[in-house]
mmCIF file of C-alpha atoms and ligand atoms in Angstrom:
data_model
loop_
_atom_site.group_PDB
_atom_site.id
_atom_site.type_symbol
_atom_site.label_atom_id
_atom_site.label_comp_id
_atom_site.label_asym_id
_atom_site.label_seq_id
_atom_site.Cartn_x
_atom_site.Cartn_y
_atom_site.Cartn_z
ATOM 1 C CA MET A 54 14.318 -39.261 -12.583
ATOM 2 C CA ALA A 55 13.728 -36.026 -10.774
ATOM 3 C CA LEU A 56 14.463 -34.981 -7.235
ATOM 4 C CA ILE A 57 11.645 -32.732 -6.088
ATOM 5 C CA VAL A 58 11.086 -30.884 -2.824
ATOM 6 C CA LYS A 59 7.459 -29.929 -2.215
ATOM 7 C CA LYS A 60 6.339 -27.655 0.583
ATOM 8 C CA PHE A 61 2.793 -27.517 1.926
ATOM 9 C CA GLY A 62 1.763 -24.780 4.334
ATOM 10 C CA GLY A 63 -0.580 -24.885 7.304
ATOM 11 C CA SER A 64 -3.839 -24.295 5.435
ATOM 12 C CA SER A 65 -3.015 -27.104 2.992
ATOM 13 C CA VAL A 66 -2.585 -29.632 5.800
ATOM 14 C CA ALA A 67 -5.239 -28.307 8.184
ATOM 15 C CA THR A 68 -7.254 -31.557 8.442
ATOM 16 C CA PRO A 69 -6.664 -35.306 7.939
ATOM 17 C CA GLU A 70 -8.806 -35.064 4.817
ATOM 18 C CA LYS A 71 -6.564 -32.339 3.391
ATOM 19 C CA ILE A 72 -3.499 -34.391 4.250
ATOM 20 C CA PHE A 73 -4.959 -37.321 2.311
ATOM 21 C CA ASN A 74 -5.693 -34.994 -0.640
ATOM 22 C CA ILE A 75 -2.016 -34.073 -0.756
ATOM 23 C CA VAL A 76 -0.900 -37.675 -0.376
ATOM 24 C CA ASP A 77 -3.156 -38.768 -3.240
ATOM 25 C CA ARG A 78 -1.991 -35.949 -5.449
ATOM 26 C CA VAL A 79 1.690 -36.632 -4.772
ATOM 27 C CA LEU A 80 1.222 -40.324 -5.564
ATOM 28 C CA ARG A 81 -0.740 -39.505 -8.728
ATOM 29 C CA GLU A 82 1.909 -37.099 -10.041
ATOM 30 C CA LYS A 83 4.999 -38.985 -8.925
ATOM 31 C CA LYS A 84 6.812 -40.868 -11.648
ATOM 32 C CA GLU A 85 8.077 -44.320 -10.687
ATOM 33 C CA ASP A 86 11.701 -43.266 -10.162
ATOM 34 C CA ASP A 87 11.103 -39.714 -8.884
ATOM 35 C CA LYS A 88 12.474 -38.923 -5.450
ATOM 36 C CA VAL A 89 10.104 -36.807 -3.412
ATOM 37 C CA VAL A 90 10.775 -34.844 -0.230
ATOM 38 C CA ILE A 91 7.836 -33.058 1.365
ATOM 39 C CA VAL A 92 8.291 -30.201 3.819
ATOM 40 C CA VAL A 93 5.241 -29.334 5.890
ATOM 41 C CA SER A 94 4.051 -26.672 8.295
ATOM 42 C CA ALA A 95 1.941 -27.156 11.394
ATOM 43 C CA MET A 96 -1.742 -27.932 10.759
ATOM 44 C CA GLY A 97 -3.988 -24.899 10.232
ATOM 45 C CA ASP A 98 -3.589 -22.300 12.965
ATOM 46 C CA THR A 99 -1.638 -24.608 15.266
ATOM 47 C CA THR A 100 1.340 -22.275 15.628
ATOM 48 C CA ASP A 101 -0.910 -19.327 16.537
ATOM 49 C CA ASP A 102 -2.760 -21.551 18.993
ATOM 50 C CA LEU A 103 0.518 -22.614 20.622
ATOM 51 C CA VAL A 104 1.558 -18.971 20.950
ATOM 52 C CA ALA A 105 -1.791 -18.187 22.584
ATOM 53 C CA LEU A 106 -1.374 -21.154 24.913
ATOM 54 C CA ALA A 107 2.069 -19.993 25.987
ATOM 55 C CA LYS A 108 0.671 -16.542 26.711
ATOM 56 C CA GLU A 109 -1.726 -18.108 29.196
ATOM 57 C CA VAL A 110 1.274 -19.358 31.118
ATOM 58 C CA THR A 111 3.931 -16.713 30.706
ATOM 59 C CA SER A 112 4.290 -13.015 30.088
ATOM 60 C CA LYS A 113 7.483 -13.792 28.168
ATOM 61 C CA PRO A 114 6.434 -16.045 25.295
ATOM 62 C CA TYR A 115 9.853 -16.341 23.708
ATOM 63 C CA GLY A 116 13.226 -18.007 24.152
ATOM 64 C CA ARG A 117 14.287 -21.631 24.370
ATOM 65 C CA GLU A 118 11.154 -23.136 25.909
ATOM 66 C CA MET A 119 9.000 -21.330 23.359
ATOM 67 C CA ASP A 120 10.825 -23.122 20.564
ATOM 68 C CA ARG A 121 10.382 -26.442 22.325
ATOM 69 C CA LEU A 122 6.666 -25.707 22.233
ATOM 70 C CA LEU A 123 6.379 -24.249 18.721
ATOM 71 C CA SER A 124 8.411 -26.993 17.082
ATOM 72 C CA THR A 125 5.826 -29.591 18.149
ATOM 73 C CA GLY A 126 3.298 -28.299 15.607
ATOM 74 C CA GLU A 127 5.231 -29.469 12.561
ATOM 75 C CA GLN A 128 5.970 -32.824 14.198
ATOM 76 C CA VAL A 129 2.279 -33.616 14.358
ATOM 77 C CA THR A 130 1.961 -33.016 10.621
ATOM 78 C CA ILE A 131 4.965 -35.108 9.555
ATOM 79 C CA ALA A 132 3.802 -38.099 11.581
ATOM 80 C CA LEU A 133 0.252 -37.944 10.247
ATOM 81 C CA MET A 134 1.379 -37.461 6.667
ATOM 82 C CA ALA A 135 3.794 -40.396 6.798
ATOM 83 C CA MET A 136 0.976 -42.515 8.236
ATOM 84 C CA ALA A 137 -1.332 -41.374 5.439
ATOM 85 C CA PHE A 138 1.212 -42.432 2.788
ATOM 86 C CA ASN A 139 1.523 -45.803 4.486
ATOM 87 C CA GLU A 140 -2.259 -46.106 4.521
ATOM 88 C CA ARG A 141 -2.191 -45.640 0.742
ATOM 89 C CA GLY A 142 0.406 -48.392 0.452
ATOM 90 C CA HIS A 143 3.508 -46.255 -0.111
ATOM 91 C CA LYS A 144 6.601 -46.237 2.063
ATOM 92 C CA ALA A 145 7.174 -42.939 3.827
ATOM 93 C CA MET A 146 9.353 -41.693 6.644
ATOM 94 C CA SER A 147 8.975 -38.579 8.761
ATOM 95 C CA LEU A 148 12.060 -36.643 9.844
ATOM 96 C CA THR A 149 12.360 -33.701 12.215
ATOM 97 C CA GLY A 150 14.482 -30.723 11.137
ATOM 98 C CA ASP A 151 17.239 -32.140 13.306
ATOM 99 C CA GLN A 152 17.085 -35.558 11.627
ATOM 100 C CA ALA A 153 17.069 -33.894 8.215
ATOM 101 C CA GLY A 154 20.412 -32.345 9.161
ATOM 102 C CA ILE A 155 19.336 -28.733 9.495
ATOM 103 C CA THR A 156 21.591 -26.819 11.856
ATOM 104 C CA SER A 157 20.716 -23.379 13.121
ATOM 105 C CA THR A 158 22.125 -20.461 15.049
ATOM 106 C CA ASP A 159 21.086 -20.450 18.718
ATOM 107 C CA THR A 160 18.947 -17.340 18.274
ATOM 108 C CA PHE A 161 15.702 -18.795 19.585
ATOM 109 C CA ASN A 162 12.496 -17.953 17.719
ATOM 110 C CA LYS A 163 14.451 -16.470 14.819
ATOM 111 C CA GLY A 164 17.019 -19.095 13.960
ATOM 112 C CA ARG A 165 19.099 -18.848 10.835
ATOM 113 C CA ILE A 166 20.100 -21.978 9.010
ATOM 114 C CA LEU A 167 23.840 -22.581 9.322
ATOM 115 C CA GLY A 168 24.020 -25.702 7.237
ATOM 116 C CA VAL A 169 22.111 -28.667 5.873
ATOM 117 C CA ASP A 170 23.508 -32.170 5.900
ATOM 118 C CA PRO A 171 20.855 -34.193 4.091
ATOM 119 C CA ASN A 172 22.517 -37.602 4.469
ATOM 120 C CA ARG A 173 19.659 -39.189 6.316
ATOM 121 C CA VAL A 174 17.166 -37.791 3.803
ATOM 122 C CA PHE A 175 19.092 -39.368 0.936
ATOM 123 C CA GLU A 176 19.271 -42.680 2.800
ATOM 124 C CA ALA A 177 15.542 -42.702 3.394
ATOM 125 C CA LEU A 178 14.906 -41.866 -0.270
ATOM 126 C CA ASP A 179 17.219 -44.660 -1.386
ATOM 127 C CA GLU A 180 15.187 -47.055 0.723
ATOM 128 C CA GLY A 181 12.172 -46.122 -1.387
ATOM 129 C CA ASN A 182 10.533 -43.705 1.025
ATOM 130 C CA ILE A 183 8.750 -40.488 0.381
ATOM 131 C CA VAL A 184 10.405 -38.348 3.026
ATOM 132 C CA VAL A 185 8.301 -35.926 5.064
ATOM 133 C CA VAL A 186 10.349 -33.240 6.824
ATOM 134 C CA ALA A 187 9.216 -30.842 9.541
ATOM 135 C CA GLY A 188 9.573 -27.265 8.351
ATOM 136 C CA PHE A 189 10.405 -24.239 10.477
ATOM 137 C CA GLN A 190 12.993 -25.942 12.715
ATOM 138 C CA GLY A 191 16.685 -26.580 13.103
ATOM 139 C CA ILE A 192 19.040 -27.703 15.813
ATOM 140 C CA THR A 193 21.860 -25.826 17.545
ATOM 141 C CA GLU A 194 25.283 -27.276 18.188
ATOM 142 C CA TYR A 195 24.040 -28.038 21.721
ATOM 143 C CA GLY A 196 21.088 -29.989 20.423
ATOM 144 C CA ASP A 197 18.448 -27.386 21.200
ATOM 145 C CA MET A 198 15.484 -27.002 18.892
ATOM 146 C CA VAL A 199 15.211 -23.571 17.274
ATOM 147 C CA THR A 200 12.410 -22.254 15.085
ATOM 148 C CA LEU A 201 13.198 -20.206 12.001
ATOM 149 C CA GLY A 202 10.766 -17.307 12.295
ATOM 150 C CA ARG A 203 7.126 -17.247 11.223
ATOM 151 C CA GLY A 204 6.649 -18.651 7.750
ATOM 152 C CA GLY A 205 9.961 -20.463 8.149
ATOM 153 C CA SER A 206 8.873 -23.685 6.442
ATOM 154 C CA ASP A 207 9.485 -21.989 3.094
ATOM 155 C CA THR A 208 13.085 -21.466 4.140
ATOM 156 C CA THR A 209 13.436 -25.092 5.225
ATOM 157 C CA ALA A 210 12.131 -26.296 1.862
ATOM 158 C CA VAL A 211 14.399 -24.096 -0.248
ATOM 159 C CA ALA A 212 17.462 -24.768 1.924
ATOM 160 C CA LEU A 213 16.888 -28.506 1.692
ATOM 161 C CA ALA A 214 16.337 -28.289 -2.061
ATOM 162 C CA GLY A 215 19.578 -26.317 -2.379
ATOM 163 C CA ALA A 216 21.616 -28.729 -0.261
ATOM 164 C CA MET A 217 20.210 -31.741 -2.102
ATOM 165 C CA LYS A 218 20.602 -30.084 -5.504
ATOM 166 C CA ALA A 219 16.956 -30.775 -6.213
ATOM 167 C CA ASP A 220 15.582 -30.113 -9.687
ATOM 168 C CA VAL A 221 12.893 -27.856 -8.298
ATOM 169 C CA CYS A 222 11.377 -26.657 -5.048
ATOM 170 C CA GLU A 223 7.606 -26.459 -5.301
ATOM 171 C CA ILE A 224 5.859 -24.176 -2.820
ATOM 172 C CA PHE A 225 2.182 -25.100 -2.651
ATOM 173 C CA THR A 226 -0.120 -22.394 -1.436
ATOM 174 C CA ASP A 227 -3.746 -21.293 -1.532
ATOM 175 C CA VAL A 228 -3.277 -19.000 -4.531
ATOM 176 C CA GLU A 229 -2.423 -19.918 -8.128
ATOM 177 C CA GLY A 230 1.000 -18.301 -8.055
ATOM 178 C CA VAL A 231 2.560 -14.864 -7.789
ATOM 179 C CA TYR A 232 0.308 -12.085 -9.037
ATOM 180 C CA SER A 233 1.225 -8.739 -10.565
ATOM 181 C CA THR A 234 -0.521 -7.223 -7.570
ATOM 182 C CA ASP A 235 -2.930 -8.316 -4.836
ATOM 183 C CA PRO A 236 -5.985 -9.779 -6.655
ATOM 184 C CA ARG A 237 -8.135 -8.905 -3.641
ATOM 185 C CA VAL A 238 -7.301 -5.253 -4.196
ATOM 186 C CA ALA A 239 -7.158 -4.971 -7.995
ATOM 187 C CA LYS A 240 -9.239 -7.214 -10.225
ATOM 188 C CA GLU A 241 -6.866 -6.565 -13.149
ATOM 189 C CA ALA A 242 -4.149 -8.517 -11.332
ATOM 190 C CA PHE A 243 -2.755 -11.385 -13.373
ATOM 191 C CA LYS A 244 -0.616 -14.365 -12.569
ATOM 192 C CA LEU A 245 3.037 -14.006 -13.534
ATOM 193 C CA GLU A 246 4.545 -16.945 -15.391
ATOM 194 C CA GLU A 247 8.050 -16.155 -14.207
ATOM 195 C CA VAL A 248 9.742 -13.688 -11.894
ATOM 196 C CA THR A 249 13.389 -13.325 -10.989
ATOM 197 C CA TYR A 250 14.652 -13.846 -7.443
ATOM 198 C CA GLY A 251 15.384 -10.134 -7.227
ATOM 199 C CA GLU A 252 11.874 -9.135 -8.209
ATOM 200 C CA MET A 253 10.291 -11.673 -5.902
ATOM 201 C CA LEU A 254 12.441 -10.471 -3.044
ATOM 202 C CA GLU A 255 11.313 -6.887 -3.577
ATOM 203 C CA MET A 256 7.690 -7.952 -3.681
ATOM 204 C CA ALA A 257 7.966 -10.262 -0.662
ATOM 205 C CA ARG A 258 9.624 -7.515 1.376
ATOM 206 C CA LEU A 259 6.797 -5.166 0.466
ATOM 207 C CA GLY A 260 4.280 -7.592 1.815
ATOM 208 C CA ALA A 261 3.372 -9.932 -1.045
ATOM 209 C CA GLY A 262 2.825 -12.679 1.556
ATOM 210 C CA VAL A 263 3.126 -15.593 -0.794
ATOM 211 C CA MET A 264 6.688 -16.464 0.264
ATOM 212 C CA GLN A 265 9.026 -15.766 3.118
ATOM 213 C CA PRO A 266 11.706 -13.324 1.808
ATOM 214 C CA ARG A 267 14.506 -15.366 3.370
ATOM 215 C CA ALA A 268 13.427 -18.380 1.361
ATOM 216 C CA VAL A 269 13.684 -16.378 -1.844
ATOM 217 C CA GLU A 270 17.180 -15.243 -0.841
ATOM 218 C CA MET A 271 18.114 -18.845 -0.193
ATOM 219 C CA GLY A 272 16.843 -19.866 -3.629
ATOM 220 C CA PHE A 273 18.952 -17.151 -5.201
ATOM 221 C CA ARG A 274 22.047 -18.163 -3.292
ATOM 222 C CA TYR A 275 21.809 -21.825 -4.234
ATOM 223 C CA GLY A 276 20.254 -21.350 -7.664
ATOM 224 C CA VAL A 277 17.169 -23.415 -6.842
ATOM 225 C CA PRO A 278 14.229 -22.764 -9.168
ATOM 226 C CA ILE A 279 11.123 -22.206 -7.032
ATOM 227 C CA HIS A 280 7.690 -23.040 -8.392
ATOM 228 C CA VAL A 281 4.911 -21.290 -6.471
ATOM 229 C CA ARG A 282 1.656 -23.097 -7.268
ATOM 230 C CA SER A 283 -1.796 -23.949 -5.971
ATOM 231 C CA THR A 284 -2.537 -26.820 -3.614
ATOM 232 C CA PHE A 285 -6.001 -27.046 -5.074
ATOM 233 C CA SER A 286 -5.328 -27.171 -8.817
ATOM 234 C CA ASP A 287 -2.887 -28.817 -11.209
ATOM 235 C CA ASN A 288 -2.163 -25.552 -13.060
ATOM 236 C CA THR A 289 1.358 -24.311 -13.479
ATOM 237 C CA GLY A 290 1.980 -21.423 -11.114
ATOM 238 C CA THR A 291 4.868 -18.970 -11.119
ATOM 239 C CA ILE A 292 8.506 -19.958 -11.544
ATOM 240 C CA ILE A 293 11.041 -17.915 -9.591
ATOM 241 C CA ARG A 294 14.492 -18.140 -11.129
ATOM 242 C CA GLU A 295 17.570 -16.162 -12.045
ATOM 243 C CA ASP A 296 16.433 -15.065 -15.496
ATOM 244 C CA TYR A 297 13.366 -15.116 -17.683
ATOM 245 C CA THR A 298 12.942 -17.777 -20.305
ATOM 246 C CA VAL A 299 9.644 -16.387 -21.536
ATOM 247 C CA GLU A 300 9.943 -13.282 -23.699
ATOM 248 C CA ALA A 301 6.356 -12.261 -22.993
ATOM 249 C CA ASN A 302 7.137 -11.815 -19.326
ATOM 250 C CA LYS A 303 9.557 -8.953 -19.840
ATOM 251 C CA HIS A 304 7.275 -6.296 -18.432
ATOM 252 C CA VAL A 305 8.603 -2.870 -17.658
ATOM 253 C CA ILE A 306 7.056 -3.225 -14.215
ATOM 254 C CA THR A 307 6.696 -6.760 -12.914
ATOM 255 C CA GLY A 308 4.488 -6.221 -9.918
ATOM 256 C CA VAL A 309 3.118 -3.837 -7.357
ATOM 257 C CA ALA A 310 2.979 -4.727 -3.682
ATOM 258 C CA ASP A 311 1.786 -2.708 -0.735
ATOM 259 C CA ASP A 312 2.208 -2.869 2.986
ATOM 260 C CA THR A 313 -0.596 -1.226 4.925
ATOM 261 C CA ASN A 314 1.149 -1.845 8.240
ATOM 262 C CA THR A 315 3.750 0.839 7.675
ATOM 263 C CA ALA A 316 3.371 4.349 9.032
ATOM 264 C CA LYS A 317 5.445 7.336 8.063
ATOM 265 C CA VAL A 318 6.425 9.841 10.714
ATOM 266 C CA ALA A 319 7.684 13.228 9.574
ATOM 267 C CA LEU A 320 9.374 15.652 11.951
ATOM 268 C CA VAL A 321 9.102 19.208 10.762
ATOM 269 C CA GLY A 322 10.833 22.340 11.985
ATOM 270 C CA VAL A 323 13.877 20.419 13.221
ATOM 271 C CA GLU A 324 16.942 22.622 13.304
ATOM 272 C CA ASN A 325 19.523 21.692 10.649
ATOM 273 C CA LYS A 326 22.241 20.942 13.198
ATOM 274 C CA PRO A 327 23.629 17.415 12.923
HETATM 275 N N1 LIG B 145 4.120 -23.059 11.363
HETATM 276 C C1 LIG B 145 5.005 -21.924 11.223
HETATM 277 C C2 LIG B 145 4.200 -20.643 11.183
HETATM 278 O O1 LIG B 145 2.995 -20.683 11.302
HETATM 279 C C3 LIG B 145 5.924 -22.043 10.039
HETATM 280 C C4 LIG B 145 5.265 -21.978 8.684
HETATM 281 O O2 LIG B 145 4.046 -22.105 8.583
HETATM 282 O O3 LIG B 145 5.967 -21.834 7.695
HETATM 283 O O4 LIG B 145 4.777 -19.591 11.050
HETATM 284 MG MG1 MG B 146 3.549 -19.590 4.767
#
């Protein structure tokens, strides 16, 4: 038996058809006694669309009400995915971040996870459900919904996997894994079999957009192996863990990442007077 947390991002769940593709794949790969928790993002560009909608109403698209709005996106996905599992004849239950026991600081729009109490998730699993959890959200001690910063579903998935002591956290994405550099920029780029948390963190910070840096940190802290892999193929992707197990992966340089949104400002001729 394995306990597996799988996370699917917005582009993977953009349409009902894509949701069914995921459902069919999960059911095909799931062994009889595996326990599966799925963390999902909002469908397609829903979060961007909600931000745009808010901007039509307010010049201050942030704060508490913004999180009320943004957190609806993921709730649409969990409901539809649970329905799709049921349609295929498998028990499934959707849970909001709150119901999955994710508590957050009250810093709206950039919540930090304070704790995860996955009791209800375990109960639902024990009842034979595949559990579908809304990513990107937690609840404050006052019961307010808080979102965890853009890309925050990765953090939800890894935090949940850590709290549940899952065997692995699989992050499904639209690329085959983590590449030595951006394949759109350099055709020599190759997929890395393994990277360490430290290396992944460096690369994520520098703009390798495949995972939210905070999620990588979380994986490191709780020792959760993270498997970054493609939604569209069955190939093994990249495993992020503490140490390499594959000798061949011990490159001198693991990867190169760039961030074209950074500018450098140099002040010259400034007097040397602190
Ligand atoms: N839906 C949120 C966003 O677009 C969270 C996520 O996708 O991870 O940022
Ligand atoms: Mg993402």
